[in-house]
PDB file of C-alpha atoms in Angstrom:
ATOM      1  CA  MET A   1       0.000   0.000   0.000  1.00  0.00           C
ATOM      2  CA  ASN A   2       1.265   3.462  -0.833  1.00  0.00           C
ATOM      3  CA  ASN A   3       1.247   5.550   2.340  1.00  0.00           C
ATOM      4  CA  LYS A   4       3.310   8.372   0.915  1.00  0.00           C
ATOM      5  CA  PRO A   5       1.876  11.859   1.542  1.00  0.00           C
ATOM      6  CA  LEU A   6       0.134  13.803  -1.170  1.00  0.00           C
ATOM      7  CA  LEU A   7       1.928  16.831  -2.551  1.00  0.00           C
ATOM      8  CA  GLU A   8       0.262  20.049  -1.433  1.00  0.00           C
ATOM      9  CA  THR A   9       0.500  23.451  -3.052  1.00  0.00           C
ATOM     10  CA  GLY A  10       2.501  26.133  -1.266  1.00  0.00           C
ATOM     11  CA  LYS A  11       4.884  23.583   0.279  1.00  0.00           C
ATOM     12  CA  TYR A  12       8.464  22.443  -0.269  1.00  0.00           C
ATOM     13  CA  TYR A  13       9.397  18.834  -1.022  1.00  0.00           C
ATOM     14  CA  HIS A  14      12.483  16.736  -1.517  1.00  0.00           C
ATOM     15  CA  ILE A  15      11.536  14.399  -4.380  1.00  0.00           C
ATOM     16  CA  TYR A  16      13.443  11.287  -5.334  1.00  0.00           C
ATOM     17  CA  ASN A  17      13.063   8.391  -7.704  1.00  0.00           C
ATOM     18  CA  ARG A  18      15.365   5.650  -8.934  1.00  0.00           C
ATOM     19  CA  GLY A  19      15.493   2.949 -11.553  1.00  0.00           C
ATOM     20  CA  ASN A  20      13.359  -0.128 -11.075  1.00  0.00           C
ATOM     21  CA  ASN A  21      15.327  -2.567  -8.888  1.00  0.00           C
ATOM     22  CA  GLY A  22      18.073   0.049  -8.709  1.00  0.00           C
ATOM     23  CA  GLN A  23      18.820  -0.186 -12.424  1.00  0.00           C
ATOM     24  CA  ASN A  24      20.056   2.744 -14.497  1.00  0.00           C
ATOM     25  CA  ILE A  25      17.691   5.411 -15.788  1.00  0.00           C
ATOM     26  CA  PHE A  26      20.381   7.335 -17.678  1.00  0.00           C
ATOM     27  CA  PHE A  27      22.435   5.476 -20.277  1.00  0.00           C
ATOM     28  CA  ASP A  28      24.031   8.296 -22.259  1.00  0.00           C
ATOM     29  CA  THR A  29      24.838  11.990 -21.874  1.00  0.00           C
ATOM     30  CA  LYS A  30      21.904  12.918 -24.101  1.00  0.00           C
ATOM     31  CA  ASN A  31      19.532  11.188 -21.643  1.00  0.00           C
ATOM     32  CA  TYR A  32      20.382  13.719 -18.923  1.00  0.00           C
ATOM     33  CA  ASN A  33      19.587  16.623 -21.222  1.00  0.00           C
ATOM     34  CA  PHE A  34      16.398  14.968 -22.420  1.00  0.00           C
ATOM     35  CA  PHE A  35      15.269  14.379 -18.818  1.00  0.00           C
ATOM     36  CA  LEU A  36      15.886  18.033 -17.918  1.00  0.00           C
ATOM     37  CA  ASN A  37      14.003  19.249 -20.996  1.00  0.00           C
ATOM     38  CA  ARG A  38      11.035  17.014 -20.232  1.00  0.00           C
ATOM     39  CA  TYR A  39      11.102  18.099 -16.599  1.00  0.00           C
ATOM     40  CA  ASP A  40      10.982  21.726 -17.691  1.00  0.00           C
ATOM     41  CA  GLN A  41       8.077  21.065 -20.052  1.00  0.00           C
ATOM     42  CA  TYR A  42       6.005  19.046 -17.621  1.00  0.00           C
ATOM     43  CA  MET A  43       6.900  20.391 -14.185  1.00  0.00           C
ATOM     44  CA  SER A  44       8.141  23.991 -14.407  1.00  0.00           C
ATOM     45  CA  PRO A  45       4.569  25.343 -14.753  1.00  0.00           C
ATOM     46  CA  PHE A  46       3.707  23.623 -11.460  1.00  0.00           C
ATOM     47  CA  CYS A  47       6.925  23.874  -9.438  1.00  0.00           C
ATOM     48  CA  ASN A  48       9.780  26.201  -8.610  1.00  0.00           C
ATOM     49  CA  THR A  49      12.974  24.156  -8.642  1.00  0.00           C
ATOM     50  CA  ILE A  50      15.512  24.926  -5.932  1.00  0.00           C
ATOM     51  CA  ALA A  51      18.149  22.206  -6.305  1.00  0.00           C
ATOM     52  CA  TRP A  52      18.631  18.990  -8.249  1.00  0.00           C
ATOM     53  CA  VAL A  53      21.071  16.250  -9.128  1.00  0.00           C
ATOM     54  CA  LEU A  54      20.876  13.443 -11.679  1.00  0.00           C
ATOM     55  CA  LEU A  55      22.907  10.280 -11.163  1.00  0.00           C
ATOM     56  CA  ARG A  56      23.105   7.140 -13.234  1.00  0.00           C
ATOM     57  CA  ASN A  57      20.308   5.280 -11.459  1.00  0.00           C
ATOM     58  CA  HIS A  58      18.478   7.948  -9.441  1.00  0.00           C
ATOM     59  CA  PHE A  59      17.843  11.643  -8.958  1.00  0.00           C
ATOM     60  CA  HIS A  60      17.009  14.188  -6.255  1.00  0.00           C
ATOM     61  CA  ILE A  61      14.970  17.355  -6.769  1.00  0.00           C
ATOM     62  CA  LEU A  62      14.048  20.009  -4.204  1.00  0.00           C
ATOM     63  CA  VAL A  63      10.915  21.862  -5.275  1.00  0.00           C
ATOM     64  CA  TYR A  64       8.281  24.337  -4.196  1.00  0.00           C
ATOM     65  CA  ILE A  65       4.778  23.433  -5.368  1.00  0.00           C
ATOM     66  CA  LYS A  66       3.179  26.593  -6.713  1.00  0.00           C
ATOM     67  CA  PRO A  67      -0.202  27.717  -5.344  1.00  0.00           C
ATOM     68  CA  PHE A  68      -3.066  27.321  -7.797  1.00  0.00           C
ATOM     69  CA  GLU A  69      -3.299  31.059  -8.430  1.00  0.00           C
ATOM     70  CA  GLU A  70       0.308  31.131  -9.684  1.00  0.00           C
ATOM     71  CA  ILE A  71      -0.362  28.501 -12.361  1.00  0.00           C
ATOM     72  CA  ASP A  72      -1.576  29.753 -15.732  1.00  0.00           C
ATOM     73  CA  ILE A  73      -3.749  26.800 -16.732  1.00  0.00           C
ATOM     74  CA  GLU A  74      -4.539  28.411 -20.085  1.00  0.00           C
ATOM     75  CA  LYS A  75      -0.913  27.947 -21.151  1.00  0.00           C
ATOM     76  CA  LEU A  76      -0.304  24.390 -20.015  1.00  0.00           C
ATOM     77  CA  GLU A  77       0.814  22.196 -22.897  1.00  0.00           C
ATOM     78  CA  TYR A  78       1.989  18.935 -21.326  1.00  0.00           C
ATOM     79  CA  THR A  79      -1.010  17.755 -19.335  1.00  0.00           C
ATOM     80  CA  ALA A  80      -3.644  15.041 -19.750  1.00  0.00           C
ATOM     81  CA  THR A  81      -6.184  17.571 -20.997  1.00  0.00           C
ATOM     82  CA  GLU A  82      -5.748  20.909 -22.734  1.00  0.00           C
ATOM     83  CA  VAL A  83      -7.241  22.897 -19.855  1.00  0.00           C
ATOM     84  CA  PRO A  84      -7.384  20.750 -16.709  1.00  0.00           C
ATOM     85  CA  LYS A  85     -10.231  21.455 -14.311  1.00  0.00           C
ATOM     86  CA  LYS A  86      -8.055  20.492 -11.388  1.00  0.00           C
ATOM     87  CA  ILE A  87      -4.348  20.951 -10.761  1.00  0.00           C
ATOM     88  CA  ASP A  88      -2.987  17.531  -9.754  1.00  0.00           C
ATOM     89  CA  VAL A  89       0.772  17.662  -9.254  1.00  0.00           C
ATOM     90  CA  HIS A  90       0.943  13.894  -8.590  1.00  0.00           C
ATOM     91  CA  LEU A  91      -0.690  13.235 -11.947  1.00  0.00           C
ATOM     92  CA  GLN A  92       1.671  15.679 -13.600  1.00  0.00           C
ATOM     93  CA  PHE A  93       4.740  13.956 -12.148  1.00  0.00           C
ATOM     94  CA  GLY A  94       3.270  10.706 -13.458  1.00  0.00           C
ATOM     95  CA  HIS A  95       2.945  12.188 -16.961  1.00  0.00           C
ATOM     96  CA  PHE A  96       6.544  13.393 -16.741  1.00  0.00           C
ATOM     97  CA  PHE A  97       7.976  10.046 -15.618  1.00  0.00           C
ATOM     98  CA  ASN A  98       5.900   8.121 -18.166  1.00  0.00           C
ATOM     99  CA  SER A  99       6.942  10.424 -20.993  1.00  0.00           C
ATOM    100  CA  TYR A 100      10.619   9.994 -20.170  1.00  0.00           C
ATOM    101  CA  ALA A 101      10.341   6.228 -19.638  1.00  0.00           C
ATOM    102  CA  LYS A 102       8.474   5.639 -22.911  1.00  0.00           C
ATOM    103  CA  ALA A 103      11.068   7.610 -24.868  1.00  0.00           C
ATOM    104  CA  ILE A 104      13.972   5.736 -23.248  1.00  0.00           C
ATOM    105  CA  ASN A 105      12.351   2.332 -23.778  1.00  0.00           C
ATOM    106  CA  LYS A 106      11.689   3.121 -27.423  1.00  0.00           C
ATOM    107  CA  HIS A 107      15.175   4.477 -28.071  1.00  0.00           C
ATOM    108  CA  TYR A 108      16.990   1.579 -26.385  1.00  0.00           C
ATOM    109  CA  ASN A 109      14.484  -1.091 -27.431  1.00  0.00           C
ATOM    110  CA  ARG A 110      13.859  -2.065 -23.825  1.00  0.00           C
ATOM    111  CA  THR A 111      10.696  -3.191 -22.068  1.00  0.00           C
ATOM    112  CA  GLY A 112       9.335  -3.059 -18.541  1.00  0.00           C
ATOM    113  CA  SER A 113       9.273  -0.350 -15.891  1.00  0.00           C
ATOM    114  CA  LEU A 114      12.099   2.147 -15.957  1.00  0.00           C
ATOM    115  CA  PHE A 115      11.310   3.775 -12.606  1.00  0.00           C
ATOM    116  CA  GLU A 116      10.161   2.376  -9.328  1.00  0.00           C
ATOM    117  CA  LYS A 117       6.381   2.686  -9.173  1.00  0.00           C
ATOM    118  CA  ASN A 118       5.937   5.403  -6.538  1.00  0.00           C
ATOM    119  CA  PHE A 119       8.351   8.319  -6.288  1.00  0.00           C
ATOM    120  CA  GLU A 120       9.552   9.256  -2.822  1.00  0.00           C
ATOM    121  CA  ARG A 121       8.810  12.683  -1.349  1.00  0.00           C
ATOM    122  CA  LYS A 122       9.582  14.346   1.949  1.00  0.00           C
ATOM    123  CA  GLU A 123       8.031  17.640   2.947  1.00  0.00           C
ATOM    124  CA  VAL A 124      10.574  20.183   4.144  1.00  0.00           C
ATOM    125  CA  HIS A 125       8.667  22.342   6.587  1.00  0.00           C
ATOM    126  CA  SER A 126      11.414  24.633   7.851  1.00  0.00           C
ATOM    127  CA  LEU A 127      13.840  26.887   5.994  1.00  0.00           C
ATOM    128  CA  ASP A 128      16.398  26.106   8.719  1.00  0.00           C
ATOM    129  CA  TYR A 129      17.130  22.782   7.007  1.00  0.00           C
ATOM    130  CA  PHE A 130      17.402  24.035   3.455  1.00  0.00           C
ATOM    131  CA  LYS A 131      21.102  24.848   3.358  1.00  0.00           C
ATOM    132  CA  LYS A 132      22.190  21.413   4.499  1.00  0.00           C
ATOM    133  CA  LEU A 133      19.621  19.673   2.305  1.00  0.00           C
ATOM    134  CA  ILE A 134      20.890  21.553  -0.748  1.00  0.00           C
ATOM    135  CA  HIS A 135      24.415  20.476   0.215  1.00  0.00           C
ATOM    136  CA  TYR A 136      23.180  16.891   0.595  1.00  0.00           C
ATOM    137  CA  ILE A 137      21.721  16.943  -2.914  1.00  0.00           C
ATOM    138  CA  HIS A 138      24.853  18.412  -4.463  1.00  0.00           C
ATOM    139  CA  TYR A 139      27.098  16.020  -2.504  1.00  0.00           C
ATOM    140  CA  ASN A 140      25.381  12.884  -3.850  1.00  0.00           C
ATOM    141  CA  PRO A 141      27.771  12.417  -6.825  1.00  0.00           C
ATOM    142  CA  VAL A 142      30.736  12.445  -4.421  1.00  0.00           C
ATOM    143  CA  LYS A 143      28.967  10.102  -2.018  1.00  0.00           C
ATOM    144  CA  HIS A 144      28.271   7.608  -4.796  1.00  0.00           C
ATOM    145  CA  ASN A 145      31.762   7.942  -6.325  1.00  0.00           C
ATOM    146  CA  PHE A 146      30.718   9.656  -9.546  1.00  0.00           C
ATOM    147  CA  SER A 147      32.897  12.668  -8.796  1.00  0.00           C
ATOM    148  CA  GLU A 148      35.736  13.627  -6.470  1.00  0.00           C
ATOM    149  CA  GLU A 149      34.342  17.100  -5.776  1.00  0.00           C
ATOM    150  CA  ILE A 150      30.859  18.601  -5.810  1.00  0.00           C
ATOM    151  CA  TRP A 151      31.786  21.256  -8.379  1.00  0.00           C
ATOM    152  CA  ASP A 152      33.250  18.711 -10.830  1.00  0.00           C
ATOM    153  CA  TYR A 153      29.955  16.932 -11.458  1.00  0.00           C
ATOM    154  CA  PRO A 154      28.067  18.331 -14.482  1.00  0.00           C
ATOM    155  CA  TRP A 155      24.532  17.055 -13.788  1.00  0.00           C
ATOM    156  CA  SER A 156      23.522  19.060 -10.757  1.00  0.00           C
ATOM    157  CA  SER A 157      22.218  22.529  -9.999  1.00  0.00           C
ATOM    158  CA  TYR A 158      25.519  23.573  -8.403  1.00  0.00           C
ATOM    159  CA  GLY A 159      26.836  24.972 -11.691  1.00  0.00           C
ATOM    160  CA  SER A 160      23.631  26.900 -12.403  1.00  0.00           C
ATOM    161  CA  ILE A 161      23.693  28.493  -8.965  1.00  0.00           C
ATOM    162  CA  ILE A 162      27.235  29.834  -9.330  1.00  0.00           C
ATOM    163  CA  SER A 163      26.648  30.895 -12.952  1.00  0.00           C
ATOM    164  CA  HIS A 164      25.367  34.253 -14.163  1.00  0.00           C
ATOM    165  CA  GLN A 165      23.595  32.765 -17.160  1.00  0.00           C
ATOM    166  CA  SER A 166      19.815  32.668 -17.291  1.00  0.00           C
ATOM    167  CA  THR A 167      18.204  29.705 -15.577  1.00  0.00           C
ATOM    168  CA  LYS A 168      14.754  28.497 -14.568  1.00  0.00           C
ATOM    169  CA  LEU A 169      16.209  27.366 -11.273  1.00  0.00           C
ATOM    170  CA  ASN A 170      15.236  29.591  -8.356  1.00  0.00           C
ATOM    171  CA  ARG A 171      18.810  30.873  -8.002  1.00  0.00           C
ATOM    172  CA  LYS A 172      17.771  34.014  -6.128  1.00  0.00           C
ATOM    173  CA  PHE A 173      16.102  31.959  -3.385  1.00  0.00           C
ATOM    174  CA  VAL A 174      19.201  29.764  -2.980  1.00  0.00           C
ATOM    175  CA  LEU A 175      21.714  32.597  -2.880  1.00  0.00           C
ATOM    176  CA  GLU A 176      19.609  34.492  -0.338  1.00  0.00           C
ATOM    177  CA  LEU A 177      19.739  31.401   1.903  1.00  0.00           C
ATOM    178  CA  PHE A 178      23.541  31.442   1.735  1.00  0.00           C
ATOM    179  CA  LYS A 179      23.759  35.282   1.698  1.00  0.00           C
ATOM    180  CA  ASN A 180      25.892  35.330  -1.455  1.00  0.00           C
ATOM    181  CA  GLN A 181      27.701  33.182  -3.997  1.00  0.00           C
ATOM    182  CA  GLU A 182      30.974  33.070  -2.077  1.00  0.00           C
ATOM    183  CA  GLU A 183      29.236  31.804   1.065  1.00  0.00           C
ATOM    184  CA  PHE A 184      27.480  29.201  -1.080  1.00  0.00           C
ATOM    185  CA  LYS A 185      30.825  27.970  -2.435  1.00  0.00           C
ATOM    186  CA  LEU A 186      32.431  27.986   1.012  1.00  0.00           C
ATOM    187  CA  TYR A 187      29.548  26.024   2.508  1.00  0.00           C
ATOM    188  CA  HIS A 188      29.863  23.400  -0.222  1.00  0.00           C
ATOM    189  CA  SER A 189      33.601  23.045   0.334  1.00  0.00           C
ATOM    190  CA  GLU A 190      33.052  21.885   3.916  1.00  0.00           C
ATOM    191  CA  HIS A 191      32.183  18.396   5.163  1.00  0.00           C
ATOM    192  CA  LYS A 192      28.670  18.060   6.567  1.00  0.00           C
ATOM    193  CA  ASP A 193      26.976  15.676   8.965  1.00  0.00           C
ATOM    194  CA  TYR A 194      23.421  15.010   7.823  1.00  0.00           C
ATOM    195  CA  ASP A 195      22.078  13.479  11.035  1.00  0.00           C
ATOM    196  CA  ASP A 196      19.951  16.515  11.864  1.00  0.00           C
ATOM    197  CA  ILE A 197      18.201  16.421   8.463  1.00  0.00           C
ATOM    198  CA  SER A 198      17.710  12.642   8.297  1.00  0.00           C
ATOM    199  CA  GLU A 199      13.916  13.037   8.281  1.00  0.00           C
ATOM    200  CA  PHE A 200      14.164  14.995   5.016  1.00  0.00           C
ATOM    201  CA  THR A 201      16.710  12.829   3.232  1.00  0.00           C
ATOM    202  CA  ILE A 202      15.993   9.638   1.373  1.00  0.00           C
ATOM    203  CA  GLU A 203      18.191   6.564   1.336  1.00  0.00           C
ATOM    204  CA  PHE A 204      17.692   3.089  -0.088  1.00  0.00           C
TER     205      PHE A 204
END
């Protein structure tokens, strides 16, 4: 039985999913870009993205679910209906995952589920935990031996946050948490203990 909480508008969530049975969900560099493009198409109208990382067999995304009044339903393109009567973020995540999975299965001539059935989500109810949770997300490639340093890994929001190029990531929100870019870099250069945010992190 799925006892995971429903996503509610106006709240922050750490969202995670991985490959079915821990298998890979990214097989080539182009898959990472395709995933990000599909995420933007399907989820950016519904969510503000704060931090993310994509690894070979899983991903982490920290998001803010927009209130209904901030969503322009007349301009939604990637939903089940042209103008949905109800904003259902769960359903929208399902459309996103299914769209990506179908494209990957077709391209690589594979069958079966790509993702585990139900994505994990943890509500983050206090801004006090955000800095360390963002560090946790960006540190995942180092933790799983995909990179020696946080800033060397290309498939995370770290690079977008320290860049001055345009981005749909909520860079302003992140930098205000850390006061400025230099404090953000310094914070990410230090080792962290995640015990005090264990209720917001997700491990398998």
